[in-house]
Tab-separated table of C-alpha atoms and ligand atoms in Angstrom:
chain	number	residue	atom	x	y	z
A	548	UNK	CA	-112.919	-111.902	140.700
A	549	UNK	CA	-114.812	-110.180	137.954
A	550	UNK	CA	-113.395	-109.773	134.482
A	551	UNK	CA	-116.628	-108.467	132.986
A	552	UNK	CA	-115.774	-104.845	133.700
A	553	UNK	CA	-115.788	-102.396	130.792
A	554	UNK	CA	-112.635	-102.099	128.727
A	555	UNK	CA	-111.117	-98.655	129.261
A	556	UNK	CA	-108.296	-98.950	126.749
A	557	UNK	CA	-108.101	-100.122	123.147
A	558	UNK	CA	-106.098	-103.091	121.880
A	559	UNK	CA	-103.254	-100.872	120.744
A	560	UNK	CA	-102.762	-99.510	124.266
A	561	UNK	CA	-102.838	-103.072	125.636
A	562	UNK	CA	-100.037	-104.043	123.243
A	563	UNK	CA	-98.010	-100.957	124.195
A	564	UNK	CA	-98.344	-101.787	127.900
A	565	UNK	CA	-97.315	-105.418	127.310
A	566	UNK	CA	-94.230	-104.188	125.432
A	567	UNK	CA	-93.363	-101.843	128.291
A	568	UNK	CA	-93.516	-104.699	130.791
A	569	UNK	CA	-91.547	-107.028	128.502
A	570	UNK	CA	-88.801	-104.442	127.945
A	571	UNK	CA	-88.514	-103.745	131.687
A	572	UNK	CA	-88.222	-107.489	132.242
A	573	UNK	CA	-85.655	-108.050	129.469
A	574	UNK	CA	-83.331	-105.189	130.480
A	575	UNK	CA	-84.050	-105.298	134.228
A	576	UNK	CA	-84.912	-101.593	134.245
A	577	UNK	CA	-87.897	-100.526	136.366
A	578	UNK	CA	-90.850	-98.618	134.935
A	579	UNK	CA	-93.689	-96.502	136.331
A	580	UNK	CA	-96.850	-98.270	137.428
A	581	UNK	CA	-99.093	-98.675	134.386
A	582	UNK	CA	-101.956	-96.966	136.226
A	583	UNK	CA	-99.951	-93.730	136.333
A	584	UNK	CA	-100.487	-93.449	132.572
A	585	UNK	CA	-103.739	-95.448	132.409
A	586	UNK	CA	-105.552	-94.498	135.636
A	587	UNK	CA	-108.813	-96.180	134.588
A	588	UNK	CA	-107.188	-99.544	133.866
A	589	UNK	CA	-109.507	-102.322	135.087
A	590	UNK	CA	-108.663	-105.822	136.281
A	591	UNK	CA	-110.007	-107.133	132.963
A	592	UNK	CA	-107.682	-104.758	131.066
A	593	UNK	CA	-104.766	-105.855	133.261
A	594	UNK	CA	-105.351	-109.500	132.319
A	595	UNK	CA	-105.531	-108.449	128.637
A	596	UNK	CA	-102.013	-106.994	129.062
A	597	UNK	CA	-100.846	-110.181	130.804
A	598	UNK	CA	-102.269	-112.260	127.932
A	599	UNK	CA	-100.529	-110.063	125.340
A	600	UNK	CA	-97.245	-110.528	127.238
A	601	UNK	CA	-97.818	-114.309	127.308
A	602	UNK	CA	-98.446	-114.389	123.553
A	603	UNK	CA	-95.297	-112.300	122.885
A	604	UNK	CA	-93.118	-114.623	124.956
A	605	UNK	CA	-94.660	-117.674	123.259
A	606	UNK	CA	-93.862	-116.147	119.862
A	607	UNK	CA	-90.249	-115.872	121.042
A	608	UNK	CA	-90.208	-119.617	121.829
A	609	UNK	CA	-91.073	-119.715	125.532
A	610	UNK	CA	-93.480	-122.475	126.535
A	611	UNK	CA	-96.155	-121.978	129.191
A	612	UNK	CA	-95.735	-124.911	131.585
A	613	UNK	CA	-98.025	-123.752	134.354
A	614	UNK	CA	-99.478	-120.926	136.405
A	615	UNK	CA	-99.177	-119.271	139.789
A	616	UNK	CA	-101.600	-117.803	142.238
A	617	UNK	CA	-100.318	-114.716	144.057
A	618	UNK	CA	-101.290	-112.492	146.976
A	619	UNK	CA	-103.190	-115.445	148.460
A	620	UNK	CA	-101.936	-115.106	152.053
A	621	UNK	CA	-102.398	-112.380	154.669
A	622	UNK	CA	-98.633	-111.899	155.153
A	623	UNK	CA	-98.244	-111.240	151.400
A	624	UNK	CA	-101.299	-108.976	151.207
A	625	UNK	CA	-100.016	-106.971	154.173
A	626	UNK	CA	-96.508	-106.738	152.716
A	627	UNK	CA	-97.730	-105.469	149.320
A	628	UNK	CA	-100.803	-103.487	150.396
A	629	UNK	CA	-103.012	-105.391	147.936
A	630	UNK	CA	-105.878	-107.493	149.289
A	631	UNK	CA	-107.142	-109.341	146.206
A	632	UNK	CA	-105.393	-112.472	144.914
A	633	UNK	CA	-104.440	-112.837	141.259
A	634	UNK	CA	-102.701	-115.165	138.831
A	635	UNK	CA	-99.715	-115.223	136.500
A	636	UNK	CA	-98.298	-117.648	133.956
A	637	UNK	CA	-95.034	-119.629	134.219
A	638	UNK	CA	-92.806	-120.500	131.268
A	639	UNK	CA	-89.989	-123.020	130.848
A	640	UNK	CA	-87.512	-120.107	130.672
A	641	UNK	CA	-88.323	-119.119	134.283
A	642	UNK	CA	-87.550	-122.537	135.806
A	643	UNK	CA	-84.330	-123.153	137.767
A	644	UNK	CA	-83.219	-126.390	139.467
A	645	UNK	CA	-82.942	-126.746	143.242
A	646	UNK	CA	-79.418	-126.165	144.610
A	647	UNK	CA	-78.578	-123.919	141.666
A	648	UNK	CA	-77.052	-120.455	141.594
A	649	UNK	CA	-79.548	-117.867	140.411
A	650	UNK	CA	-78.219	-114.742	138.709
A	651	UNK	CA	-79.601	-111.470	140.035
A	652	UNK	CA	-78.073	-108.980	137.564
A	653	UNK	CA	-80.883	-109.850	135.130
A	654	UNK	CA	-83.517	-108.897	137.714
A	655	UNK	CA	-84.455	-105.523	139.228
A	656	UNK	CA	-85.058	-106.244	142.937
A	657	UNK	CA	-85.684	-109.986	143.435
A	658	UNK	CA	-87.515	-111.393	146.443
A	659	UNK	CA	-87.981	-115.047	147.403
A	660	UNK	CA	-91.162	-116.835	148.473
A	661	UNK	CA	-91.852	-120.341	149.817
A	662	UNK	CA	-94.867	-122.009	148.221
A	663	UNK	CA	-96.671	-125.313	147.777
A	664	UNK	CA	-96.975	-126.398	144.138
A	665	UNK	CA	-99.534	-128.725	142.558
A	666	UNK	CA	-98.942	-130.882	139.486
A	667	UNK	CA	-102.207	-131.814	137.824
A	668	UNK	CA	-103.175	-134.948	135.916
A	669	UNK	CA	-106.611	-133.839	134.681
A	670	UNK	CA	-107.828	-130.704	132.956
A	671	UNK	CA	-109.537	-128.239	135.317
A	672	UNK	CA	-111.916	-125.594	134.051
A	673	UNK	CA	-114.658	-123.275	135.210
A	674	UNK	CA	-115.819	-123.092	138.797
A	675	UNK	CA	-114.124	-125.864	140.778
A	676	UNK	CA	-113.920	-126.762	144.468
A	677	UNK	CA	-110.777	-127.521	146.434
A	678	UNK	CA	-111.883	-131.181	146.498
A	679	UNK	CA	-111.988	-131.193	142.676
A	680	UNK	CA	-108.527	-129.609	142.610
A	681	UNK	CA	-107.179	-132.299	144.949
A	682	UNK	CA	-108.824	-135.053	142.857
A	683	UNK	CA	-107.071	-133.659	139.749
A	684	UNK	CA	-103.677	-133.418	141.506
A	685	UNK	CA	-101.016	-135.976	140.660
A	686	UNK	CA	-98.690	-134.729	143.428
A	687	UNK	CA	-97.774	-131.697	145.485
A	688	UNK	CA	-94.262	-130.481	146.173
A	689	UNK	CA	-92.445	-127.490	147.658
A	690	UNK	CA	-91.332	-124.615	145.427
A	691	UNK	CA	-89.441	-121.381	145.796
A	692	UNK	CA	-90.573	-118.461	143.707
A	693	UNK	CA	-88.305	-115.526	142.904
A	694	UNK	CA	-90.554	-112.561	142.184
A	695	UNK	CA	-89.325	-109.331	140.606
A	696	UNK	CA	-91.776	-106.494	140.143
A	697	UNK	CA	-91.010	-104.488	137.044
A	698	UNK	CA	-92.257	-101.384	138.877
A	699	UNK	CA	-90.054	-98.836	140.628
A	700	UNK	CA	-89.641	-99.474	144.340
A	701	UNK	CA	-91.545	-102.804	144.116
A	702	UNK	CA	-94.692	-100.691	144.586
A	703	UNK	CA	-97.878	-101.340	142.669
A	704	UNK	CA	-101.660	-101.600	142.710
A	705	UNK	CA	-103.663	-104.698	141.779
A	706	UNK	CA	-104.157	-103.653	138.128
A	707	UNK	CA	-100.465	-102.909	137.552
A	708	UNK	CA	-99.196	-106.110	139.187
A	709	UNK	CA	-101.616	-108.331	137.238
A	710	UNK	CA	-100.501	-106.714	133.971
A	711	UNK	CA	-96.900	-107.428	135.088
A	712	UNK	CA	-97.656	-111.170	135.200
A	713	UNK	CA	-97.943	-110.959	138.997
A	714	UNK	CA	-94.201	-110.245	139.298
A	715	UNK	CA	-93.276	-113.739	138.010
A	716	UNK	CA	-89.546	-114.092	137.368
A	717	UNK	CA	-88.045	-117.488	138.397
A	718	UNK	CA	-89.330	-120.599	140.129
A	719	UNK	CA	-87.604	-123.594	141.675
A	720	UNK	CA	-89.482	-126.861	142.242
A	721	UNK	CA	-87.846	-129.117	144.826
A	722	UNK	CA	-88.218	-131.213	147.941
A	723	UNK	CA	-90.417	-134.314	147.914
A	724	UNK	CA	-93.260	-135.045	145.518
A	725	UNK	CA	-96.122	-136.446	147.577
A	726	UNK	CA	-99.720	-137.498	147.030
A	727	UNK	CA	-102.058	-134.639	147.973
A	728	UNK	CA	-103.995	-136.837	150.434
A	729	UNK	CA	-100.844	-137.983	152.258
A	730	UNK	CA	-100.693	-134.770	154.317
A	731	UNK	CA	-103.014	-132.079	155.617
A	732	UNK	CA	-101.684	-129.186	153.529
A	733	UNK	CA	-103.137	-126.686	156.021
A	734	UNK	CA	-100.747	-127.793	158.744
A	735	UNK	CA	-97.626	-128.142	156.609
A	736	UNK	CA	-95.208	-125.758	158.262
A	737	UNK	CA	-92.433	-123.911	156.473
A	738	UNK	CA	-89.328	-122.231	157.833
A	739	UNK	CA	-87.668	-119.820	155.398
A	740	UNK	CA	-83.989	-119.221	156.148
A	741	UNK	CA	-81.972	-116.332	154.725
A	742	UNK	CA	-78.175	-116.779	155.028
A	743	UNK	CA	-78.740	-119.398	157.721
A	744	UNK	CA	-81.013	-117.201	159.883
A	745	UNK	CA	-84.745	-117.785	160.239
A	746	UNK	CA	-86.458	-115.025	158.241
A	747	UNK	CA	-90.094	-116.199	157.995
A	748	UNK	CA	-92.258	-118.977	159.455
A	749	UNK	CA	-95.708	-120.073	158.321
A	750	UNK	CA	-98.121	-122.903	157.563
A	751	UNK	CA	-100.170	-123.895	154.507
A	752	UNK	CA	-103.431	-122.612	156.001
A	753	UNK	CA	-102.172	-119.044	155.450
A	754	UNK	CA	-102.979	-119.605	151.765
A	755	UNK	CA	-106.737	-118.944	151.548
A	756	UNK	CA	-107.340	-121.431	154.385
A	757	UNK	CA	-106.021	-124.313	152.241
A	758	UNK	CA	-103.543	-124.101	149.324
A	759	UNK	CA	-105.955	-126.028	147.042
A	760	UNK	CA	-108.387	-123.076	147.414
A	761	UNK	CA	-105.793	-120.919	145.626
A	762	UNK	CA	-105.717	-123.346	142.708
A	763	UNK	CA	-109.544	-123.284	142.565
A	764	UNK	CA	-109.426	-119.452	142.524
A	765	UNK	CA	-106.825	-119.599	139.736
A	766	UNK	CA	-108.928	-121.951	137.602
A	767	UNK	CA	-111.848	-119.504	137.984
A	768	UNK	CA	-109.700	-116.585	136.788
A	769	UNK	CA	-108.462	-118.682	133.846
A	770	UNK	CA	-112.090	-119.386	132.983
A	771	UNK	CA	-112.846	-115.651	132.958
A	772	UNK	CA	-109.848	-115.253	130.613
A	773	UNK	CA	-111.251	-117.959	128.328
A	774	UNK	CA	-108.604	-120.503	129.355
A	775	UNK	CA	-108.504	-123.885	131.088
A	776	UNK	CA	-105.787	-125.438	133.254
A	777	UNK	CA	-104.433	-128.337	131.176
A	778	UNK	CA	-103.496	-131.714	132.687
A	779	UNK	CA	-99.789	-131.778	133.514
A	780	UNK	CA	-99.660	-128.154	134.674
A	781	UNK	CA	-97.275	-127.008	137.418
A	782	UNK	CA	-99.216	-124.566	139.605
A	783	UNK	CA	-97.969	-122.623	142.614
A	784	UNK	CA	-100.522	-121.698	145.281
A	785	UNK	CA	-98.871	-118.455	146.455
A	786	UNK	CA	-96.392	-117.460	149.107
A	787	UNK	CA	-97.166	-118.733	152.611
A	788	UNK	CA	-95.149	-115.965	154.286
A	789	UNK	CA	-93.954	-112.487	153.323
A	790	UNK	CA	-91.260	-112.436	150.596
A	791	UNK	CA	-87.554	-111.960	151.428
A	792	UNK	CA	-85.330	-109.601	149.385
A	793	UNK	CA	-82.068	-111.154	148.164
A	794	UNK	CA	-78.741	-109.865	146.792
A	795	UNK	CA	-75.641	-111.507	145.293
A	796	UNK	CA	-73.951	-113.853	147.760
A	797	UNK	CA	-77.171	-114.678	149.636
A	798	UNK	CA	-78.539	-118.154	150.197
A	799	UNK	CA	-82.112	-119.183	150.858
A	800	UNK	CA	-83.350	-122.478	152.296
A	801	UNK	CA	-87.029	-123.329	152.748
A	802	UNK	CA	-87.706	-126.289	155.054
A	803	UNK	CA	-91.171	-127.811	154.780
A	804	UNK	CA	-92.734	-130.220	157.292
A	805	UNK	CA	-92.638	-133.722	155.747
A	806	UNK	CA	-92.086	-132.295	152.240
A	807	UNK	CA	-88.315	-131.745	152.290
A	808	UNK	CA	-86.365	-128.574	151.659
A	809	UNK	CA	-85.048	-126.417	148.811
A	810	UNK	CA	-81.873	-124.337	148.789
A	811	UNK	CA	-80.733	-121.795	146.214
A	812	UNK	CA	-77.911	-119.262	146.205
A	813	UNK	CA	-77.754	-115.938	144.410
A	814	UNK	CA	-74.890	-114.551	142.346
A	815	UNK	CA	-74.202	-111.331	140.467
B	1551	OOG	C1	-97.054	-110.162	143.482
B	1551	OOG	C2	-96.883	-111.647	143.353
B	1551	OOG	C3	-97.210	-112.353	144.626
B	1551	OOG	C4	-97.313	-114.574	145.800
B	1551	OOG	O1	-96.908	-115.732	145.880
B	1551	OOG	O2	-98.041	-114.049	146.650
B	1551	OOG	C5	-96.857	-113.789	144.645
B	1551	OOG	C6	-95.957	-109.542	144.297
B	1551	OOG	O3	-95.997	-109.610	145.526
B	1551	OOG	O4	-95.046	-108.949	143.710
B	1551	OOG	O5	-96.207	-114.346	143.787
B	1552	MG	MG1	-95.499	-116.282	144.484
């Protein structure tokens, strides 16, 4: 992941792009991919847009409580046609409790993912190994993520999706909180059920070989952005399987081996 590419757009254009993404998010109205208007947008530029969006939301009172890695598994890369992982930020306003009803009318075309989340108890910065991630992990737990691309047709390229905060929309921590050394996270299986039918099946090793590798990747990207991962962060490692589209009336349950399960339902 290299963020030392040349900047192709000035700060004003970055701010305009961040506003476009924020407006699409607020009114749940899709927009064109940013690269249609800024074809030379680099990954570094895309993270500048994401940072501008983060600052705007913070100014409006949202609190960044953690981060997410995305596009870290082959099933996700194949589903989206993007083969490089990325990161996004999570705010308190995106969090929903397990067993809750999640509204969909304030999203464009939501999809659900089953993930393993890490809660840290030490700051992580720079280039770290998966062992260092595990040593800085207080506990791991299951999470559902509801992603919602702000782009028409849920179609994007790497630059556009990173600028769109990696499609972050809602997240639902749940299941059991367990010590990271109590289980081999590579062999934790997950069964994702959609309206009671099995929709996706996978195991933790889909995520860059080990979910902690995704957190190490994320810390490296944060470093390139001039940020660290503070102690007490909630960090999702990325979807283990392909994402499942949901509509009002649907229910989703993710059952994790030894880590419990999470159910949510969706309403208009
Ligand atoms: C990008 C976000 C992917 C994950 O867990 O892989 C993601 C997208 O697919 O819209 O959150
Ligand atoms: Mg995700």
